[in-house]
């Protein structure tokens, strides 16, 4: 650092990625805007813009008569902004086909040729000043089988619907005319057995950098903590794509989260011939490091740099955390401290928007899980969105990061390698998963050998972590379980103790646990509407109730902990019903993130908050004097229940359980008073009048005018006294004024066939058991935005937002 001139030092530490002449050395330009979209057709090549008729691959750049041709007129295609999930926009389609059911009854897949191929086009220009640079397109996720062309030149196919990919486009860029990207997305084939969305549903970027550069995901940073200091190891792969050989120097700085310089690695000289690449290993010492933890997720920045002489020619900023993780037979230890895994499994979709989540939604969802006391997230069953991991890094949530399919063929090995390289710098990732319930292979020698191959590759790419595999097997030590370092249990919680006795050295993790099916706010089984009661009483035969697994995990050190199936309801896998049920009931929260009653069970035993919660609601006109089972979830040691001021008895709360009273119904107030460590905590449920207005609860009131930031607005029906009306089902109309747009509505009803979004016309949604939600995305103009809600019989209400002028990323602290 001594040798560096002050000007360079300033640029180095605080500047954008620019060199000493003020030119940028690396840019990552968001490419979500300005896309055109049209359905193709998997059965009819003419309707598929001649794909399959025109001989595209006979000559390079040949694209005429297709939508790949730059001259193709896409004026009548729909204009849209990414991320985009076309599946969520389609109406529901009843079908006897089990895969259609499991994918949420959306007309996507081989049976639906007209709505399973999507074509995307984007026109863009590149300034001739940049003609010596390199360019690449980065797609963070397309579902699925995406073929990409630029200016008619084929860039290749990415099969995976989950692992992102990058394509160098330098040779195809036209600096004097418009350029066109064309993407053909083929969602006719499923990858999973749950709702997967369809289209370019994650962020897309244009990358610009110099001929000598760090390769994609080519900087690996990890650390070792010893006494009062940490050694930060940096492994950077540098490539020279210029036409002649040159000498470069590679250095790396560590900054704290405020950008303050902490330390630098020795500068390494490297001579690279044209086309050559090399991996350089460096080390930076960090004295008295602030460790990343669930409670204090402190993030440092690594700034690796390539220089040619004094000139900076590549520079990146990578957030990382310094922490230690050990996964042992007696627990997970983060920075030497035992952490019981209190995890949830989740798919990627959310109410209203399907799989196309603005980045803000990742923070919103992880925030809700943290609020419940959860400390871990399993990306079941596929590579996560980069911003999900960013949110977990920022908010302090451990991640079990999973490969979609257990397979060691080149295609899947490549997916696995890309998954690890993309995600290994995230401090939140504590464990890899090589697969889930591979019923055809998990106990045979094929499964065992595939697992061994994947595990060996994992160790090479990331020696700092280990792996598990999610097995739906009881006390079975055969095949994958014989070789996987951490044995995962999907359900079969009753067999964990026996397995431990037989294999005391192998760490044991509940990779899928619980799975009570509940419908928010419903208290009677309803086979017509396909609803299940909202208490911990119904679980599928293969699964368990919350109170059957969590006490075992909580009270035995040989359980590392477990992941509930699932944190949020998700589309598809309607269980235990079929149509009209279109989404799962497994969530602790519904698809909007509204808590169900079981949320309070987990919150009582997972968080350190005071929790006391009564269910059901207390509006049972017509059931006077009939006994109603009242549940109280709480972490108080004793709870006393009162109806209209009269005590119904005080009870001791059993650890990791709940309390019940049978109460003959009378309108009025049900009140629970708990005593927690000598303190009184209480809650009540009142019989209400009918709903008279809505309470609007926005997740924030200031949005950034960057065209991407989003806000969630939740609506709760209340009566004239402001009491929540838990049975209201009014139809709500939404109107938005200002530079912002609504992108999705939902209410958590797993049998609702209402539209989630409105490409034209008025936006509306019914309340489901008193609640609904709208998601709004900011435009690019600063100003005010006002959301007005109207409904027959309810007072009109509104909420305003400030959209603040900024082009900064709203949520990437
Ligand atoms: C598991 C599976 C999950 C989900 C769940 C439903 O067997 O791993 O993806 O299907 O069952 O209960």
Short mmCIF file of N, CA and C in Angstrom, two decimals, residues 392-468:
data_model
loop_
_atom_site.label_atom_id
_atom_site.label_comp_id
_atom_site.label_asym_id
_atom_site.label_seq_id
_atom_site.Cartn_x
_atom_site.Cartn_y
_atom_site.Cartn_z
N UNK A 392 -29.63 -12.77 2.57
CA UNK A 392 -29.26 -13.63 3.70
C UNK A 392 -27.94 -13.16 4.32
N UNK A 393 -27.01 -12.72 3.47
CA UNK A 393 -25.75 -12.17 3.98
C UNK A 393 -26.03 -10.92 4.82
N UNK A 394 -26.89 -10.05 4.28
CA UNK A 394 -27.13 -8.76 4.94
C UNK A 394 -27.92 -8.89 6.22
N UNK A 395 -28.88 -9.83 6.21
CA UNK A 395 -29.80 -9.88 7.35
C UNK A 395 -29.40 -10.93 8.39
N UNK A 396 -28.47 -11.82 8.02
CA UNK A 396 -28.03 -12.83 8.99
C UNK A 396 -28.93 -14.06 8.97
N UNK A 397 -28.86 -14.79 7.87
CA UNK A 397 -29.66 -16.02 7.74
C UNK A 397 -28.75 -17.06 7.09
N UNK A 398 -28.54 -18.18 7.76
CA UNK A 398 -27.71 -19.24 7.18
C UNK A 398 -28.43 -19.87 5.99
N UNK A 399 -27.65 -20.38 5.04
CA UNK A 399 -28.27 -20.96 3.84
C UNK A 399 -27.72 -22.36 3.58
N UNK A 400 -28.64 -23.27 3.35
CA UNK A 400 -28.29 -24.60 2.84
C UNK A 400 -28.58 -24.53 1.34
N UNK A 401 -27.51 -24.54 0.55
CA UNK A 401 -27.58 -24.21 -0.87
C UNK A 401 -27.60 -25.51 -1.68
N UNK A 402 -28.65 -25.68 -2.47
CA UNK A 402 -28.90 -27.01 -3.06
C UNK A 402 -28.79 -27.06 -4.57
N UNK A 403 -28.19 -28.13 -5.02
CA UNK A 403 -28.11 -28.47 -6.45
C UNK A 403 -29.45 -29.09 -6.84
N UNK A 404 -29.92 -28.76 -8.05
CA UNK A 404 -31.24 -29.25 -8.48
C UNK A 404 -31.28 -30.78 -8.58
N UNK A 405 -30.30 -31.39 -9.24
CA UNK A 405 -30.42 -32.81 -9.53
C UNK A 405 -29.12 -33.53 -9.22
N UNK A 406 -29.24 -34.71 -8.65
CA UNK A 406 -28.05 -35.51 -8.34
C UNK A 406 -27.62 -36.23 -9.62
N UNK A 407 -26.59 -35.69 -10.25
CA UNK A 407 -26.14 -36.27 -11.51
C UNK A 407 -24.73 -35.75 -11.77
N UNK A 408 -23.84 -36.64 -12.20
CA UNK A 408 -22.46 -36.19 -12.42
C UNK A 408 -22.09 -36.13 -13.89
N UNK A 409 -23.10 -36.18 -14.78
CA UNK A 409 -22.83 -36.03 -16.21
C UNK A 409 -22.33 -34.61 -16.46
N UNK A 410 -21.69 -34.35 -17.63
CA UNK A 410 -21.12 -33.02 -17.85
C UNK A 410 -22.13 -31.89 -17.64
N UNK A 411 -23.38 -32.08 -18.11
CA UNK A 411 -24.36 -31.00 -17.96
C UNK A 411 -24.58 -30.65 -16.49
N UNK A 412 -24.81 -31.68 -15.67
CA UNK A 412 -25.14 -31.38 -14.27
C UNK A 412 -23.91 -31.08 -13.44
N UNK A 413 -22.78 -31.65 -13.82
CA UNK A 413 -21.55 -31.30 -13.11
C UNK A 413 -21.26 -29.82 -13.35
N UNK A 414 -21.49 -29.40 -14.58
CA UNK A 414 -21.28 -27.98 -14.91
C UNK A 414 -22.23 -27.10 -14.08
N UNK A 415 -23.49 -27.53 -13.95
CA UNK A 415 -24.43 -26.75 -13.13
C UNK A 415 -23.96 -26.70 -11.68
N UNK A 416 -23.47 -27.83 -11.20
CA UNK A 416 -23.03 -27.89 -9.80
C UNK A 416 -21.81 -26.99 -9.58
N UNK A 417 -20.89 -27.03 -10.55
CA UNK A 417 -19.68 -26.19 -10.43
C UNK A 417 -20.05 -24.72 -10.46
N UNK A 418 -20.98 -24.37 -11.37
CA UNK A 418 -21.37 -22.96 -11.45
C UNK A 418 -22.07 -22.52 -10.18
N UNK A 419 -22.90 -23.41 -9.62
CA UNK A 419 -23.59 -23.10 -8.36
C UNK A 419 -22.56 -22.77 -7.28
N UNK A 420 -21.56 -23.61 -7.15
CA UNK A 420 -20.57 -23.41 -6.08
C UNK A 420 -19.75 -22.15 -6.33
N UNK A 421 -19.31 -21.96 -7.58
CA UNK A 421 -18.48 -20.79 -7.86
C UNK A 421 -19.25 -19.49 -7.67
N UNK A 422 -20.53 -19.50 -8.01
CA UNK A 422 -21.33 -18.28 -7.84
C UNK A 422 -21.58 -17.97 -6.37
N UNK A 423 -21.74 -19.01 -5.58
CA UNK A 423 -22.28 -18.79 -4.23
C UNK A 423 -21.25 -18.91 -3.10
N UNK A 424 -20.03 -19.34 -3.40
CA UNK A 424 -19.11 -19.67 -2.30
C UNK A 424 -18.56 -18.45 -1.56
N UNK A 425 -18.71 -17.24 -2.11
CA UNK A 425 -18.23 -16.07 -1.37
C UNK A 425 -19.26 -15.56 -0.37
N UNK A 426 -20.45 -16.16 -0.36
CA UNK A 426 -21.50 -15.67 0.55
C UNK A 426 -21.32 -16.28 1.94
N UNK A 427 -21.12 -15.44 2.95
CA UNK A 427 -20.92 -15.99 4.29
C UNK A 427 -22.14 -16.73 4.81
N UNK A 428 -23.32 -16.40 4.26
CA UNK A 428 -24.54 -17.06 4.75
C UNK A 428 -24.56 -18.54 4.38
N UNK A 429 -23.92 -18.91 3.29
CA UNK A 429 -23.95 -20.33 2.87
C UNK A 429 -23.10 -21.14 3.83
N UNK A 430 -23.72 -22.06 4.54
CA UNK A 430 -22.96 -22.83 5.53
C UNK A 430 -22.81 -24.29 5.13
N UNK A 431 -23.59 -24.72 4.14
CA UNK A 431 -23.58 -26.14 3.78
C UNK A 431 -24.14 -26.26 2.36
N UNK A 432 -23.58 -27.22 1.60
CA UNK A 432 -24.12 -27.51 0.27
C UNK A 432 -25.02 -28.73 0.37
N UNK A 433 -25.95 -28.82 -0.57
CA UNK A 433 -26.76 -30.04 -0.68
C UNK A 433 -26.61 -30.57 -2.09
N UNK A 434 -26.25 -31.84 -2.21
CA UNK A 434 -26.01 -32.39 -3.55
C UNK A 434 -27.29 -32.94 -4.17
N UNK A 435 -28.40 -32.91 -3.43
CA UNK A 435 -29.63 -33.38 -4.04
C UNK A 435 -30.72 -33.67 -3.03
N UNK A 436 -31.86 -34.09 -3.55
CA UNK A 436 -33.04 -34.32 -2.72
C UNK A 436 -33.82 -35.53 -3.19
N UNK A 437 -34.09 -36.44 -2.28
CA UNK A 437 -35.01 -37.57 -2.53
C UNK A 437 -34.88 -38.17 -3.92
N UNK A 438 -33.70 -38.64 -4.24
CA UNK A 438 -33.49 -39.27 -5.55
C UNK A 438 -33.87 -40.73 -5.44
N UNK A 439 -35.16 -40.98 -5.51
CA UNK A 439 -35.72 -42.31 -5.25
C UNK A 439 -35.20 -43.40 -6.16
N UNK A 440 -34.69 -43.04 -7.34
CA UNK A 440 -34.21 -44.07 -8.26
C UNK A 440 -32.75 -44.44 -7.98
N UNK A 441 -32.08 -43.63 -7.19
CA UNK A 441 -30.63 -43.85 -7.05
C UNK A 441 -30.12 -43.82 -5.62
N UNK A 442 -30.94 -43.32 -4.68
CA UNK A 442 -30.33 -43.01 -3.39
C UNK A 442 -29.78 -44.21 -2.61
N UNK A 443 -30.31 -45.39 -2.88
CA UNK A 443 -29.78 -46.52 -2.12
C UNK A 443 -29.00 -47.50 -2.99
N UNK A 444 -28.75 -47.13 -4.25
CA UNK A 444 -27.99 -48.09 -5.07
C UNK A 444 -26.57 -47.58 -5.34
N UNK A 445 -25.81 -48.39 -6.08
CA UNK A 445 -24.40 -48.03 -6.26
C UNK A 445 -24.24 -46.86 -7.22
N UNK A 446 -25.24 -46.64 -8.11
CA UNK A 446 -25.14 -45.48 -9.00
C UNK A 446 -25.19 -44.20 -8.14
N UNK A 447 -26.20 -44.17 -7.26
CA UNK A 447 -26.36 -42.98 -6.41
C UNK A 447 -25.11 -42.73 -5.59
N UNK A 448 -24.56 -43.81 -5.05
CA UNK A 448 -23.36 -43.68 -4.21
C UNK A 448 -22.20 -43.12 -5.02
N UNK A 449 -22.02 -43.64 -6.26
CA UNK A 449 -20.87 -43.18 -7.05
C UNK A 449 -21.08 -41.74 -7.54
N UNK A 450 -22.32 -41.42 -7.92
CA UNK A 450 -22.58 -40.03 -8.35
C UNK A 450 -22.27 -39.09 -7.18
N UNK A 451 -22.76 -39.50 -6.00
CA UNK A 451 -22.55 -38.65 -4.81
C UNK A 451 -21.06 -38.47 -4.55
N UNK A 452 -20.31 -39.55 -4.64
CA UNK A 452 -18.86 -39.45 -4.39
C UNK A 452 -18.19 -38.48 -5.37
N UNK A 453 -18.62 -38.55 -6.63
CA UNK A 453 -18.04 -37.66 -7.64
C UNK A 453 -18.38 -36.20 -7.32
N UNK A 454 -19.65 -35.96 -6.98
CA UNK A 454 -20.06 -34.58 -6.67
C UNK A 454 -19.36 -34.07 -5.41
N UNK A 455 -19.26 -34.95 -4.41
CA UNK A 455 -18.64 -34.53 -3.14
C UNK A 455 -17.16 -34.19 -3.33
N UNK A 456 -16.50 -34.97 -4.18
CA UNK A 456 -15.08 -34.70 -4.42
C UNK A 456 -14.92 -33.35 -5.12
N UNK A 457 -15.79 -33.08 -6.07
CA UNK A 457 -15.71 -31.80 -6.79
C UNK A 457 -16.04 -30.63 -5.85
N UNK A 458 -17.02 -30.85 -4.98
CA UNK A 458 -17.35 -29.79 -4.02
C UNK A 458 -16.14 -29.43 -3.18
N UNK A 459 -15.42 -30.45 -2.71
CA UNK A 459 -14.24 -30.19 -1.86
C UNK A 459 -13.15 -29.45 -2.61
N UNK A 460 -13.01 -29.78 -3.92
CA UNK A 460 -11.99 -29.07 -4.70
C UNK A 460 -12.36 -27.60 -4.85
N UNK A 461 -13.64 -27.33 -5.17
CA UNK A 461 -14.05 -25.96 -5.44
C UNK A 461 -14.25 -25.16 -4.16
N UNK A 462 -14.58 -25.84 -3.08
CA UNK A 462 -14.81 -25.13 -1.82
C UNK A 462 -14.41 -26.01 -0.64
N UNK A 463 -13.11 -26.01 -0.33
CA UNK A 463 -12.67 -26.85 0.79
C UNK A 463 -13.16 -26.34 2.15
N UNK A 464 -13.79 -25.18 2.17
CA UNK A 464 -14.19 -24.59 3.46
C UNK A 464 -15.53 -25.11 3.97
N UNK A 465 -16.26 -25.83 3.12
CA UNK A 465 -17.58 -26.30 3.55
C UNK A 465 -17.73 -27.79 3.26
N UNK A 466 -18.85 -28.33 3.74
CA UNK A 466 -19.14 -29.73 3.47
C UNK A 466 -20.56 -29.84 2.90
N UNK A 467 -21.04 -31.07 2.72
CA UNK A 467 -22.32 -31.26 2.01
C UNK A 467 -23.25 -32.20 2.74
N UNK A 468 -24.52 -32.03 2.43
CA UNK A 468 -25.53 -32.99 2.87
C UNK A 468 -26.31 -33.45 1.64
#
